C-alpha atoms as a printed R data frame, in Angstrom:
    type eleno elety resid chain resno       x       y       z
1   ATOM     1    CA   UNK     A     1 -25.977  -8.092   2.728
2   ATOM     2    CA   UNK     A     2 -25.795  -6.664  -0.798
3   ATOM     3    CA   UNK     A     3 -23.093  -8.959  -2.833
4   ATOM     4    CA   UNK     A     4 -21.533  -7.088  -5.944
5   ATOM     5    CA   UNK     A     5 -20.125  -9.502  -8.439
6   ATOM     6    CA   UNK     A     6 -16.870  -8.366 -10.582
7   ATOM     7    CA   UNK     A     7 -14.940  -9.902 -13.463
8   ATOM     8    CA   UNK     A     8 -11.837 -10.849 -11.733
9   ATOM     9    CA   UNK     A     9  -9.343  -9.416  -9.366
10  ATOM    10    CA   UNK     A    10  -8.785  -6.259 -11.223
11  ATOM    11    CA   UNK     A    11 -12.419  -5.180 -11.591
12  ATOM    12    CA   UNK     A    12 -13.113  -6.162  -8.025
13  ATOM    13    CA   UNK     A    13 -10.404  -3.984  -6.965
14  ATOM    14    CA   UNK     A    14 -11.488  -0.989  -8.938
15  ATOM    15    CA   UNK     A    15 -14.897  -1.540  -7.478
16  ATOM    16    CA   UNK     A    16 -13.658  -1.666  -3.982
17  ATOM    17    CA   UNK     A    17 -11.855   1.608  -4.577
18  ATOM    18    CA   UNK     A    18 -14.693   3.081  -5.971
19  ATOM    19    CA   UNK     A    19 -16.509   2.665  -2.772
20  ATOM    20    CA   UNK     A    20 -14.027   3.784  -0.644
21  ATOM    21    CA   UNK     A    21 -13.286   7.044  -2.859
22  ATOM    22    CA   UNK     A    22 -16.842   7.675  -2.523
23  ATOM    23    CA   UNK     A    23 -16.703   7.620   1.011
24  ATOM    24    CA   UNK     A    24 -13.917  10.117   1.602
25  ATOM    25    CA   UNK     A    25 -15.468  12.279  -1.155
26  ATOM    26    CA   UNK     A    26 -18.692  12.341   0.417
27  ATOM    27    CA   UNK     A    27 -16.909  12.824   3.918
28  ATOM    28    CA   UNK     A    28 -13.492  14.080   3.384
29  ATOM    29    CA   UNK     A    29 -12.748  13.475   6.983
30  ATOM    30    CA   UNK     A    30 -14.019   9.895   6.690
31  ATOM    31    CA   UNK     A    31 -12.543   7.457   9.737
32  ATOM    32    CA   UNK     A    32 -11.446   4.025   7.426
33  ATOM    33    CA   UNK     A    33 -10.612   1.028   9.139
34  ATOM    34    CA   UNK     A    34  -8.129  -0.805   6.882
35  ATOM    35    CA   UNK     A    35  -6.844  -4.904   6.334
36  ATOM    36    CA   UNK     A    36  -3.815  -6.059   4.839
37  ATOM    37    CA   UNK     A    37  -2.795  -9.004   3.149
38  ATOM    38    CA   UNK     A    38  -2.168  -9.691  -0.928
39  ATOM    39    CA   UNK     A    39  -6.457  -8.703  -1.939
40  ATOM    40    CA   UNK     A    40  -6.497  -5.359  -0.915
41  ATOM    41    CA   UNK     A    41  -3.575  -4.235  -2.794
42  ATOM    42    CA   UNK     A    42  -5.462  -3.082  -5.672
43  ATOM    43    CA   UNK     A    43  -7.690  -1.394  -4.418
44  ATOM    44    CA   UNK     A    44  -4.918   0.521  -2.888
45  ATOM    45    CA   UNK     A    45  -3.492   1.233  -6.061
46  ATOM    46    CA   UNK     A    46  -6.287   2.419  -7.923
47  ATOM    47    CA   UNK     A    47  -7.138   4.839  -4.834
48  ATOM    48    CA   UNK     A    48  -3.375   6.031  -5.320
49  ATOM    49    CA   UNK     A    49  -3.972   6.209  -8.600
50  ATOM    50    CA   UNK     A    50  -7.011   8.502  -8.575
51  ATOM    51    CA   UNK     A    51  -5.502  10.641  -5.805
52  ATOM    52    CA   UNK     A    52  -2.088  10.780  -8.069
53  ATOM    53    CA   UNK     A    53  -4.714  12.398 -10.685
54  ATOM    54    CA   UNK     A    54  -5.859  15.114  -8.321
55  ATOM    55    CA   UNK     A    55  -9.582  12.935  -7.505
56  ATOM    56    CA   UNK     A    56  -9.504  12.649  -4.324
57  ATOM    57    CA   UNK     A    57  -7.653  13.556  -1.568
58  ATOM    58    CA   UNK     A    58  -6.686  12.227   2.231
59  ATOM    59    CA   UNK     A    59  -5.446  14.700   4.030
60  ATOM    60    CA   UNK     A    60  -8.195  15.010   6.588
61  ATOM    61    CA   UNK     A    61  -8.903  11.182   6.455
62  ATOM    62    CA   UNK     A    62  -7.642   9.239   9.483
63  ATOM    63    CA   UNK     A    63  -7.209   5.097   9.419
64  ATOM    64    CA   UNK     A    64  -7.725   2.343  11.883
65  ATOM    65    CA   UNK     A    65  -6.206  -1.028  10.249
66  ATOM    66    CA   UNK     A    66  -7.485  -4.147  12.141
67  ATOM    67    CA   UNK     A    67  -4.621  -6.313  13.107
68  ATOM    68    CA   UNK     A    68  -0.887  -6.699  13.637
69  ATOM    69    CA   UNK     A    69   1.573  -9.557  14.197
70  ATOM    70    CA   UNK     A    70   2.370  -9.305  18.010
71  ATOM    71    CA   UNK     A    71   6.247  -9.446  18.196
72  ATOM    72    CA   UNK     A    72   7.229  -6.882  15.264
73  ATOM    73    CA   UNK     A    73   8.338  -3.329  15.370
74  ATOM    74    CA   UNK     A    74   6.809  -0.879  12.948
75  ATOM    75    CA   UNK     A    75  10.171  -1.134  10.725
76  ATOM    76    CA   UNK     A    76  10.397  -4.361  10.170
77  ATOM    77    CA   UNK     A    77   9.177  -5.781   6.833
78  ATOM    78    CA   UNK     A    78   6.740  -8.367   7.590
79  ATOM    79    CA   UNK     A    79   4.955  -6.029  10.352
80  ATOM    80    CA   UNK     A    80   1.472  -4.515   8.856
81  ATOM    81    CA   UNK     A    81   2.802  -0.930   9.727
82  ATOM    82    CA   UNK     A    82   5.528  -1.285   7.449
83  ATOM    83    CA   UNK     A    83   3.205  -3.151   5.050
84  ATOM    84    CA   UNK     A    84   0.515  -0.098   4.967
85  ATOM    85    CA   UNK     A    85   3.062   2.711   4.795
86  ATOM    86    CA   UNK     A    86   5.037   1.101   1.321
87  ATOM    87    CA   UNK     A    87   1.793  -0.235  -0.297
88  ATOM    88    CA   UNK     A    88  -0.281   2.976   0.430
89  ATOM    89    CA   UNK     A    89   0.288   5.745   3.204
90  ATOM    90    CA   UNK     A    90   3.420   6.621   1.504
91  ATOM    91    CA   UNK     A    91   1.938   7.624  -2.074
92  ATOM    92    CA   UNK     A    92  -1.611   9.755  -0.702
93  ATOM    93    CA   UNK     A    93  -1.664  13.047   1.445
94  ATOM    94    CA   UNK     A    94  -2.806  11.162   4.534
95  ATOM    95    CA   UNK     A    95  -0.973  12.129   7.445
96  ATOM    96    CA   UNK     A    96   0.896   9.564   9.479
97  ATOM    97    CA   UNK     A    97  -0.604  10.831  13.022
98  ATOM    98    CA   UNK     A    98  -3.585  10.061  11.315
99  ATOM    99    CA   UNK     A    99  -2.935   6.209  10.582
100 ATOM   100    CA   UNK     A   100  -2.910   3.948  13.433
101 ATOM   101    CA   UNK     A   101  -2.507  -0.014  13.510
102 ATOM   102    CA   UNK     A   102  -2.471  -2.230  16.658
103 ATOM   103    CA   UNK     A   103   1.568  -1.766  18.755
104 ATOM   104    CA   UNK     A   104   2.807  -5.253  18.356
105 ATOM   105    CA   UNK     A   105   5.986  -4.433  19.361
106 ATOM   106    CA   UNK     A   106   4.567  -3.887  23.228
107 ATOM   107    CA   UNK     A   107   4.780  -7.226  25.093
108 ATOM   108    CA   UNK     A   108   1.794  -6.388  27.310
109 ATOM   109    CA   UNK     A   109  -1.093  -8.260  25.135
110 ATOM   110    CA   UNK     A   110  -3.623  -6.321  27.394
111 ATOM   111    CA   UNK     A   111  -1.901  -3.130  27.778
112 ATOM   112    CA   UNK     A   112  -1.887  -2.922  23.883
113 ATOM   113    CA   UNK     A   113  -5.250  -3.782  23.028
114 ATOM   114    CA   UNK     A   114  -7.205  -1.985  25.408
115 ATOM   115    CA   UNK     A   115  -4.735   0.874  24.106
116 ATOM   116    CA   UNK     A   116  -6.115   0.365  20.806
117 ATOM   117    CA   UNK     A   117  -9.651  -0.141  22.010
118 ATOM   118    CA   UNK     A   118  -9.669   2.862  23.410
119 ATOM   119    CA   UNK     A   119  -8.178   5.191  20.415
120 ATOM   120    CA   UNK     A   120 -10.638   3.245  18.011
121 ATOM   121    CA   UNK     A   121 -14.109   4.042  20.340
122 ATOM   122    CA   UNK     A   122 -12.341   7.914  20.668
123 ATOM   123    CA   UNK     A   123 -12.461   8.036  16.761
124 ATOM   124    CA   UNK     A   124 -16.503   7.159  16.733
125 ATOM   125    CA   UNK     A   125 -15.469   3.750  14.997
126 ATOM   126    CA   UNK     A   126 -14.858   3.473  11.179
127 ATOM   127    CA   UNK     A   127 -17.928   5.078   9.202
128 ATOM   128    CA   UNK     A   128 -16.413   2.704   6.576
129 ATOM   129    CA   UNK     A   129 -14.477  -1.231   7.235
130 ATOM   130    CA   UNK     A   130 -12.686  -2.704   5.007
131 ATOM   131    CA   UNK     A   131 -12.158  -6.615   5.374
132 ATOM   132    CA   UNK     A   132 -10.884  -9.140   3.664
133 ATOM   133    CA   UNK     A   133 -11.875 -12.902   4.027
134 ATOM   134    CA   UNK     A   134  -9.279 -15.952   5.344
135 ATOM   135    CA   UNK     A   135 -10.150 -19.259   3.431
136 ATOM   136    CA   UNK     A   136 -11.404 -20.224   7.063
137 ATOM   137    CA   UNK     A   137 -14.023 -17.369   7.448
138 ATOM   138    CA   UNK     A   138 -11.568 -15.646   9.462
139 ATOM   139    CA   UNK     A   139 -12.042 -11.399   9.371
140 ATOM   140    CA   UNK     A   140  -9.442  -9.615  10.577
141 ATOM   141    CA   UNK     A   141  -7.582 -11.992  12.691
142 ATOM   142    CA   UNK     A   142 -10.738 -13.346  14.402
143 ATOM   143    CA   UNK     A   143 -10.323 -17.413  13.039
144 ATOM   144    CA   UNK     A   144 -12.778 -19.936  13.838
145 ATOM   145    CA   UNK     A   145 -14.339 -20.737  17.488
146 ATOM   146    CA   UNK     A   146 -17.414 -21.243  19.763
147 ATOM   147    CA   UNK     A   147 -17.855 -17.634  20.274
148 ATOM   148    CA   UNK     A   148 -17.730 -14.513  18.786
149 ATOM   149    CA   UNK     A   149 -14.668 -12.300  20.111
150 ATOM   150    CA   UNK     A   150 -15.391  -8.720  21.209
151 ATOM   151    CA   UNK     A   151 -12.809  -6.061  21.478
152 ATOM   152    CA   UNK     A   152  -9.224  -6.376  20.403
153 ATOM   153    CA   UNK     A   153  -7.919  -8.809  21.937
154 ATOM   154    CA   UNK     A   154  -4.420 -11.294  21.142
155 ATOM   155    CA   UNK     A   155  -5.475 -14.566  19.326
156 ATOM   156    CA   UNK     A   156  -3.354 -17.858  18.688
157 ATOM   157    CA   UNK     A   157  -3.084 -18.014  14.595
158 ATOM   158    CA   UNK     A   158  -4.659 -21.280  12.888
159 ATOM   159    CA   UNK     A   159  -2.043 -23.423  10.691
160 ATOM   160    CA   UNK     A   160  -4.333 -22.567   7.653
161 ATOM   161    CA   UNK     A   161  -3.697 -19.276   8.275
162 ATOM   162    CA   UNK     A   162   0.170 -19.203   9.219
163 ATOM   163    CA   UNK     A   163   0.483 -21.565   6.059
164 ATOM   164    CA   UNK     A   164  -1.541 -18.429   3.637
165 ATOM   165    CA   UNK     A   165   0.533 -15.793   5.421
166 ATOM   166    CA   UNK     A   166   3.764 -17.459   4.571
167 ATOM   167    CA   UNK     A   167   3.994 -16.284   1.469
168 ATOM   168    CA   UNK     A   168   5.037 -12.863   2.968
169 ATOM   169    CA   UNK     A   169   7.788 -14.649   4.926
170 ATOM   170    CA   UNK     A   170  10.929 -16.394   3.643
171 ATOM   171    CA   UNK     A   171   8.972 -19.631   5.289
172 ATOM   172    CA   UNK     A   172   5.968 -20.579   7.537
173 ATOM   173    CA   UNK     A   173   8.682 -21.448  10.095
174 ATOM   174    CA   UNK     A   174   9.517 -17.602  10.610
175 ATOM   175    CA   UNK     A   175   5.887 -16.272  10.460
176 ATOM   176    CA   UNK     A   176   4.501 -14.974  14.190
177 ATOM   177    CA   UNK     A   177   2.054 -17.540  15.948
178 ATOM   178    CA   UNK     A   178   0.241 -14.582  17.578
179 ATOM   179    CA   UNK     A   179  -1.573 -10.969  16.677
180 ATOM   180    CA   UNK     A   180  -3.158  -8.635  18.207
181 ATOM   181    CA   UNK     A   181  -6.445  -7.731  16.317
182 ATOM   182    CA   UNK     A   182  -9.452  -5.915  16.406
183 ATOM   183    CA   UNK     A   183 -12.722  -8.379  17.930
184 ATOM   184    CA   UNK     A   184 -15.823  -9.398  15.698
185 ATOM   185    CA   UNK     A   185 -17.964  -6.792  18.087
186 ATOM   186    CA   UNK     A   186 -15.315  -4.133  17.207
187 ATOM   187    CA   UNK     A   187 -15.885  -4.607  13.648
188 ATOM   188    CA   UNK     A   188 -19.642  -4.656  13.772
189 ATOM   189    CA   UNK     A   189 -19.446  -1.044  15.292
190 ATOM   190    CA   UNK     A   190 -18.622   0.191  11.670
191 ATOM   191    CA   UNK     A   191 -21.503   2.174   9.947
192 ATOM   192    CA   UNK     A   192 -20.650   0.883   6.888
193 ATOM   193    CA   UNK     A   193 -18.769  -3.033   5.844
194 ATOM   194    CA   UNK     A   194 -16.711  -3.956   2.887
195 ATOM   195    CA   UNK     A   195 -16.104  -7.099   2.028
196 ATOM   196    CA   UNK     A   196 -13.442  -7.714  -0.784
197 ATOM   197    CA   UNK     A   197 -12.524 -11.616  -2.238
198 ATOM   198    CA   UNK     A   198 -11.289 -13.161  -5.044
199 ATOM   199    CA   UNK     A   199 -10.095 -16.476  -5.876
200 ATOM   200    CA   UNK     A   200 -11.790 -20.135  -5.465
201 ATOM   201    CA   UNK     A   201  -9.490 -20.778  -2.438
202 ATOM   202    CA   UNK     A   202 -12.013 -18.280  -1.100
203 ATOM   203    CA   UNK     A   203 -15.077 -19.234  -2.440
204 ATOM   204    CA   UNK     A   204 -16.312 -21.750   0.282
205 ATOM   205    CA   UNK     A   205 -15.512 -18.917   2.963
206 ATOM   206    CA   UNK     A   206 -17.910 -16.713   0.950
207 ATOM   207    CA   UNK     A   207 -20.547 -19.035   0.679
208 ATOM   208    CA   UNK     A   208 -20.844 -19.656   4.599
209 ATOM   209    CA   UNK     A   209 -20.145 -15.968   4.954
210 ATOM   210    CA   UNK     A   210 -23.384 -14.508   3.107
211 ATOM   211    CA   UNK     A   211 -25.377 -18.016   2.847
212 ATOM   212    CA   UNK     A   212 -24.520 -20.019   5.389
213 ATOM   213    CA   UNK     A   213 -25.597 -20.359   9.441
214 ATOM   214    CA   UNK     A   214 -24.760 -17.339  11.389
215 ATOM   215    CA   UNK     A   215 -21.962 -18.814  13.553
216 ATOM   216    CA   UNK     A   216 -18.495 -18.276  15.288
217 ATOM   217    CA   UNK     A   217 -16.917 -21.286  13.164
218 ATOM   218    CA   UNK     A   218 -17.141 -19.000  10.445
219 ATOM   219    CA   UNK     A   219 -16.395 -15.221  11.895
220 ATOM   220    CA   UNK     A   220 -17.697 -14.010   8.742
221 ATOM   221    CA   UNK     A   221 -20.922 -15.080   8.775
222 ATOM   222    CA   UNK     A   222 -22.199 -12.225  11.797
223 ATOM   223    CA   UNK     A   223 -21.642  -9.614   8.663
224 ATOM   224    CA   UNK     A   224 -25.492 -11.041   7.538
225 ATOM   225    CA   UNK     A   225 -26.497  -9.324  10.389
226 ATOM   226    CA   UNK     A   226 -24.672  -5.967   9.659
227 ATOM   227    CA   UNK     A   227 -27.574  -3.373   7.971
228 ATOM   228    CA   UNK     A   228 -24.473  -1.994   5.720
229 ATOM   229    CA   UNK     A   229 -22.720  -5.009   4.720
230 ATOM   230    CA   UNK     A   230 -21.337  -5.138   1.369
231 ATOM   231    CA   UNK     A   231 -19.158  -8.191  -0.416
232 ATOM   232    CA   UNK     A   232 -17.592  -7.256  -3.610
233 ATOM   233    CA   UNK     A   233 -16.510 -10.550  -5.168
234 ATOM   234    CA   UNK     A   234 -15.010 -11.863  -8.354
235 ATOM   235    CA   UNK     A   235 -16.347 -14.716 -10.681
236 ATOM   236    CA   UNK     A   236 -14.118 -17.850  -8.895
237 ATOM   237    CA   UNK     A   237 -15.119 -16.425  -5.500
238 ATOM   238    CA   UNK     A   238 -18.890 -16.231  -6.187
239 ATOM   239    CA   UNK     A   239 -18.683 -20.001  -8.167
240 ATOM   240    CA   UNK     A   240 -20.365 -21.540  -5.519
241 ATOM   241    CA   UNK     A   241 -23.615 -19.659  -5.766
């Protein structure tokens, strides 16, 4: 696992994107799998940024984003559809057949992920994953247990994590206490990991993610086995080492 330390938030973003550019320059047809939540957000905007300037281009890229609340349509505001399309598929060239996220809006748990599980092995899996990190070692939506999880699959949300997600909702009360996400196994099919944190609410996470025992109570921790596995990291993430 190659760790990259940046600055802060701003540099780690720009040396997320930078990654990620590289990628899709390198392959323009590149097959991304995606996360959400507040981190990756600049290195969204820095990749819009760059394409704005005429650097690089999505038009043959196509996206795989790992999770979804199960319960909201695409259009509604708190779903992860709606949250891809404003913070990023809206301002590239990518082309919205091309972007697909996990149906929470279809009540059949099973249905819907072995629906998704099946468009993600047609792709060939992501040559690049992007992840971010939950403050419980949680990737994707795949929190803390005594196994590792293997395709996607519906999971029961973790108070720590309906409590960090909140913030996205006009209270915890109103955030969904289920999601349909893609499984640790999933993930690990990826040719290439990225690993993106910042903050010292994240730094313990990191630690047991890239130093700590290999082990389902921390999901992130299998990524030590991945032979592409990279963190990029800020200075209050990395404190701990």
């Amino acid at each position: 696992m190659r760790i990259i330390h940046a600055k802060n938030y701003d540099d780690m973003s720009r040396k997320a994107a930078n990654i990620i550019s590289a990628q899709v320059i390198l392959k323009p047809d590149s097959v991304l799998g995606l996360a959400t939540g507040t981190t990756p957000i600049g290195a969204y905007q820095q990749l819009i940024a760059w394409h704005q300037k005429g650097d690089v281009s999505f038009a043959e890229v196509s996206t795989y984003n790992l999770d979804e609340y199960r319960g909201l349509k695409h259009d509604e505001p708190q779903s992860y559809h709606y949250f891809m399309n404003e913070q990023f598929f809206s301002s590239i060239d990518i082309k919205p057949a091309h972007t697909h996220v996990p149906d929470g809006s279809n009540p059949d748990a099973e249905a819907a992920c072995a629906e998704y599980d099946r468009l993600v092995e047609a792709a060939g899996y992501p040559d690049l994953q992007l992840l971010g990190i939950g403050n419980n070692g949680h990737i994707g939506f795949n929190e803390p247990d005594s196994v590792f999880s293997k395709g996607t699959h519906c999971v029961d949300l973790t108070e720590s994590t309906i409590e960090a997600n909140s913030r996205l909702f006009n209270s915890p009360d109103e955030v969904p206490r289920q999601a349909y996400t893609m499984g640790v196994q999933t993930i690990m099919q990826a040719r290439s990991i990225l690993v993106i944190a910042s903050g010292s609410n994240k730094a313990q996470a990191v630690f047991d993610m890239c130093k700590g025992p290999v082990t389902p109570a921390c999901p992130a921790s299998i990524l030590q086995l991945h032979p592409h596995a990279i963190v990029v990291a800020d200075e209050d993430a990395l404190s701990l080492f």
